[in-house]
Coordinates of C-alpha atoms in Angstrom, one line a residue:
V1 CA -13.8 54.0 -1.2
T2 CA -13.0 56.3 1.8
D3 CA -9.2 56.9 3.7
V4 CA -7.5 57.2 0.7
T5 CA -5.2 59.8 -1.1
L6 CA -6.1 60.9 -4.7
L7 CA -2.8 60.8 -6.7
F8 CA -4.5 61.7 -9.9
E9 CA -7.6 63.6 -10.3
G10 CA -10.2 64.5 -13.4
E11 CA -12.0 62.6 -15.8
Q12 CA -11.3 59.1 -17.3
D13 CA -8.8 59.1 -20.2
H14 CA -7.9 62.6 -18.9
L15 CA -6.6 62.3 -15.1
V16 CA -3.5 64.3 -14.0
P17 CA -1.3 64.0 -11.0
C18 CA -2.8 66.2 -8.3
C19 CA -1.0 69.3 -7.4
S20 CA -0.4 69.1 -3.9
Q21 CA 2.7 70.2 -2.4
T22 CA 2.2 67.5 0.2
L23 CA 2.4 64.6 -1.8
L24 CA 5.1 66.0 -3.9
D25 CA 7.2 66.5 -0.3
S26 CA 6.3 63.2 0.7
D27 CA 8.0 61.6 -2.5
L28 CA 4.3 59.6 -3.0
F29 CA 4.7 59.9 -6.7
V30 CA 8.0 58.6 -6.6
V31 CA 6.5 55.5 -4.9
A32 CA 3.9 55.3 -7.3
G33 CA 6.2 55.0 -10.3
R34 CA 7.9 52.2 -8.6
M35 CA 4.5 50.6 -8.0
I36 CA 3.3 51.3 -11.8
G37 CA 6.8 49.9 -12.7
H38 CA 6.9 46.7 -10.5
S39 CA 3.3 46.0 -11.4
F40 CA 4.0 46.1 -15.2
L41 CA 6.9 43.5 -14.8
H42 CA 5.0 41.0 -12.9
G43 CA 1.6 41.0 -14.4
G44 CA -0.1 43.1 -12.0
P45 CA -3.0 45.8 -12.6
V46 CA -1.8 48.7 -15.2
L47 CA -2.7 52.1 -14.7
P48 CA -5.6 53.2 -17.1
G49 CA -7.1 56.6 -17.7
I50 CA -4.2 59.3 -17.6
S51 CA -4.3 61.7 -19.8
S52 CA -2.0 61.6 -23.2
A53 CA -0.7 65.2 -23.0
I54 CA 0.8 63.7 -19.3
I55 CA 1.9 60.7 -21.0
H56 CA 3.7 62.2 -23.7
V57 CA 5.4 64.8 -21.4
L58 CA 6.5 61.7 -19.1
V59 CA 8.4 59.8 -21.4
G60 CA 10.3 62.4 -22.8
G61 CA 8.0 64.5 -25.2
D62 CA 8.3 68.1 -25.2
I63 CA 5.3 70.2 -23.5
E64 CA 5.2 72.4 -26.4
T65 CA 4.2 69.3 -28.8
A66 CA 1.7 68.1 -26.2
E67 CA -1.9 67.4 -27.6
I68 CA -4.0 68.8 -24.6
H69 CA -7.6 68.9 -24.2
L70 CA -10.0 70.8 -22.2
K71 CA -10.9 68.1 -20.4
D72 CA -7.6 67.3 -19.4
C73 CA -7.9 70.6 -17.1
P74 CA -9.3 69.0 -13.6
D75 CA -10.1 72.1 -11.6
L76 CA -13.8 73.2 -13.5
D77 CA -13.7 76.7 -12.6
H78 CA -10.3 77.1 -14.3
R79 CA -11.8 75.0 -17.4
H80 CA -14.7 77.5 -17.6
I81 CA -12.5 80.3 -17.5
I82 CA -10.2 78.8 -20.2
Q83 CA -12.9 77.8 -22.4
L84 CA -14.2 81.0 -22.7
L85 CA -11.0 81.6 -25.1
E86 CA -11.9 78.9 -27.4
G87 CA -13.1 80.1 -30.6
N88 CA -14.3 83.3 -31.8
G89 CA -17.1 84.5 -29.9
S90 CA -17.1 87.9 -28.4
L91 CA -16.2 87.9 -24.4
S92 CA -18.4 90.5 -22.2
E93 CA -16.2 92.5 -19.9
E94 CA -16.8 90.4 -16.6
E95 CA -15.6 87.5 -18.6
M96 CA -12.4 89.7 -19.9
E97 CA -11.9 90.0 -16.4
E98 CA -12.1 86.6 -15.4
V99 CA -9.7 85.5 -17.7
T100 CA -7.3 88.4 -17.1
R101 CA -7.1 87.4 -13.3
L102 CA -6.3 83.8 -13.7
A103 CA -3.9 84.7 -16.6
V104 CA -1.9 87.3 -14.2
M105 CA -2.1 84.8 -11.1
W106 CA -0.3 82.5 -13.3
D107 CA 2.3 84.9 -14.7
L108 CA 0.7 85.1 -18.1
P109 CA -0.3 88.6 -20.0
G110 CA -3.9 89.5 -19.6
Y111 CA -6.9 89.5 -22.2
S112 CA -6.4 91.0 -25.5
E113 CA -7.9 90.1 -28.7
Q114 CA -4.9 90.2 -30.5
H115 CA -3.2 86.8 -28.6
R116 CA -6.6 85.5 -27.8
K117 CA -5.6 81.9 -29.4
W118 CA -2.3 82.3 -28.0
L119 CA -3.2 83.0 -24.5
F120 CA -5.9 80.0 -24.7
S121 CA -3.1 77.7 -25.6
R122 CA -0.5 78.8 -22.9
M123 CA -3.3 78.6 -20.3
L124 CA -4.0 75.2 -20.8
Q125 CA -0.4 74.3 -21.1
H126 CA -0.1 75.8 -17.6
A127 CA -2.9 74.4 -16.2
V128 CA -2.4 70.8 -17.3
L129 CA 1.5 70.4 -17.9
Y130 CA 3.5 73.4 -16.3
R131 CA 1.5 72.8 -12.6
T132 CA 2.3 69.1 -12.8
K133 CA 5.9 69.4 -13.9
C134 CA 7.6 68.0 -10.7
Q135 CA 5.1 65.2 -10.1
V136 CA 5.7 64.1 -13.6
K137 CA 9.4 64.2 -12.7
H138 CA 9.1 62.2 -9.7
L139 CA 6.5 59.5 -11.7
R140 CA 9.5 59.2 -14.1
R141 CA 12.1 58.4 -11.6
G142 CA 10.2 56.2 -9.6
I143 CA 9.6 54.2 -13.1
K144 CA 13.5 54.6 -13.8
E145 CA 14.2 52.9 -10.6
T146 CA 12.1 49.4 -11.9
K147 CA 14.5 49.4 -15.1
I148 CA 11.3 49.5 -17.3
W149 CA 12.5 53.1 -18.8
S150 CA 14.1 51.9 -21.5
L151 CA 11.5 49.7 -22.8
I152 CA 8.6 52.1 -22.5
T153 CA 10.7 54.8 -24.2
A154 CA 11.8 52.8 -26.9
Q155 CA 8.6 51.1 -28.0
E156 CA 5.4 52.9 -28.3
D157 CA 3.2 50.0 -27.8
A158 CA 4.6 49.6 -24.3
I159 CA 3.4 52.9 -23.5
N160 CA 0.0 51.6 -24.2
V161 CA 0.2 48.8 -22.4
V162 CA 1.5 50.6 -19.2
F163 CA -1.0 53.5 -19.8
P164 CA -4.1 52.3 -21.6
R165 CA -7.2 54.0 -22.0
A166 CA -9.8 53.1 -19.5
S167 CA -12.2 51.8 -22.1
E168 CA -9.7 49.4 -23.3
V169 CA -9.1 47.9 -19.5
Q170 CA -12.2 45.3 -18.7
Y171 CA -12.2 43.6 -15.4
G172 CA -14.7 41.1 -16.8
P173 CA -14.9 37.2 -16.5
E174 CA -12.2 36.0 -18.9
V175 CA -9.4 38.7 -17.0
I176 CA -10.3 37.1 -13.8
L177 CA -10.3 33.4 -15.0
Q178 CA -7.0 33.8 -16.4
H179 CA -5.1 35.1 -13.4
I180 CA -6.9 32.4 -10.8
A181 CA -4.2 29.7 -10.0
W182 CA -6.9 26.7 -10.4
P183 CA -5.6 23.5 -8.5
V184 CA -4.0 20.7 -10.4
T185 CA -3.6 17.0 -9.7
D186 CA -0.9 15.5 -8.0
S187 CA 0.8 18.9 -6.8
D188 CA 3.2 19.5 -4.1
D189 CA 0.7 22.2 -2.5
D190 CA -2.2 19.7 -2.4
D191 CA -2.8 19.0 1.6
N192 CA -5.6 16.3 0.4
S193 CA -8.3 17.8 2.7
L194 CA -10.7 17.3 0.0
C195 CA -11.7 14.6 -2.3
P196 CA -10.7 15.2 -5.9
E197 CA -14.9 14.9 -6.9
V198 CA -15.4 17.9 -4.0
V199 CA -12.8 20.2 -5.4
T200 CA -14.0 19.5 -9.1
R201 CA -17.4 20.8 -7.8
Q202 CA -15.9 23.6 -6.2
I203 CA -14.2 24.8 -9.3
T204 CA -16.8 24.0 -11.3
F205 CA -19.1 26.3 -9.1
L206 CA -16.7 29.2 -8.9
R207 CA -15.9 29.3 -13.0
E208 CA -19.6 29.6 -13.5
Y209 CA -20.5 32.2 -10.9
I210 CA -17.4 34.3 -12.3
Q211 CA -18.7 33.6 -15.9
K212 CA -22.3 34.1 -15.2
G213 CA -22.3 36.7 -12.1
L214 CA -24.8 34.7 -9.7
G215 CA -26.9 36.8 -8.0
T216 CA -27.0 37.7 -4.1
E217 CA -29.3 35.0 -2.9
T218 CA -28.0 32.2 -5.2
R219 CA -24.1 33.1 -3.4
C220 CA -25.8 33.4 0.0
Q221 CA -27.7 29.7 -0.7
Y222 CA -24.3 28.5 -2.0
G223 CA -22.4 29.6 1.5
T224 CA -24.7 27.9 3.8
G225 CA -26.2 25.3 1.9
T226 CA -29.5 26.0 1.8
H227 CA -30.7 24.9 -1.7
V228 CA -29.9 21.3 -1.7
T229 CA -30.5 19.0 1.0
G230 CA -27.5 16.9 2.1
M231 CA -25.2 19.2 -0.1
Y232 CA -21.9 18.6 1.7
R233 CA -20.3 15.1 2.3
T234 CA -17.6 16.3 5.2
E235 CA -17.9 19.5 7.6
S236 CA -14.6 20.6 5.7
E237 CA -16.5 20.9 2.8
R238 CA -18.9 22.9 4.4
E239 CA -16.4 25.2 6.1
F240 CA -14.5 25.3 2.4
R241 CA -17.7 26.5 0.8
C242 CA -18.4 29.3 3.4
L243 CA -14.6 30.7 3.0
I244 CA -15.2 30.6 -1.3
S245 CA -18.4 32.3 -0.5
A246 CA -16.6 34.9 1.5
A247 CA -14.1 35.2 -0.8
L248 CA -16.2 35.9 -3.8
K249 CA -17.9 38.6 -2.0
C250 CA -14.5 40.6 -1.3
L251 CA -13.9 39.8 -5.0
N252 CA -17.1 41.7 -6.2
C253 CA -15.9 44.4 -3.7
R254 CA -12.4 44.7 -5.3
L255 CA -13.9 44.6 -8.8
K256 CA -15.9 47.7 -8.1
Y257 CA -12.8 48.8 -6.6
L258 CA -10.5 48.6 -9.6
S259 CA -13.6 49.6 -12.1
S260 CA -13.4 53.0 -9.9
G261 CA -9.8 53.6 -11.0
A262 CA -8.2 52.3 -7.8
M263 CA -4.8 52.7 -9.5
T264 CA -5.3 56.5 -9.1
R265 CA -5.5 56.0 -5.3
M266 CA -3.2 55.2 -2.4

């Protein structure tokens, strides 16, 4: 996807807010918080893949008690340097200098074997949580404006619903079918442009397409009517099916967009 602004960066289930002063000054994280809240209230897409450490701090947890993983550090260069402190292996002079350089840049003491484990923990906290404190604060402010704050802070289950693991979010056929408003008999919205038999056939095909994932060739045949002689009874039915074909193509693109983490972009 092009022409988008990343609000979160990193790996799935370890996403953290981008450390961009421009995004912060633009209040985009406040807007993102509102979007998260309103989407939850109206049964829309949730925000999967956020780091558990970020979620912990977002809902009021203390930085010192947050469980942080190396994968939560989105900058691979910083992650490599911090990883040097993990374990008890000896470091070369060059590696010690790398650690000290980064630590001093973050107003932390340089490397020494005596406080190696402490420095590892502090550098990880800084890379993931201290650098994103303002972004998380803005997210919290936006969520509070949607009046769901008391719910997600009082109910742990609600937190898991609003911020699920990426592996728990599946945009599969059943999810799509559940969110389609199917035509009903004697509906006030019915313009009676198509007879019930035609509508039934169209619904049947759409269900089959979503459930079985028909290929491109079948979709093109469906849109053009080349696979069945006399497939259409009226010109309006042909036009309707062509529109459905185009809509299905857009649906495929949308699902690929969602599965790539679209809620982390604006």
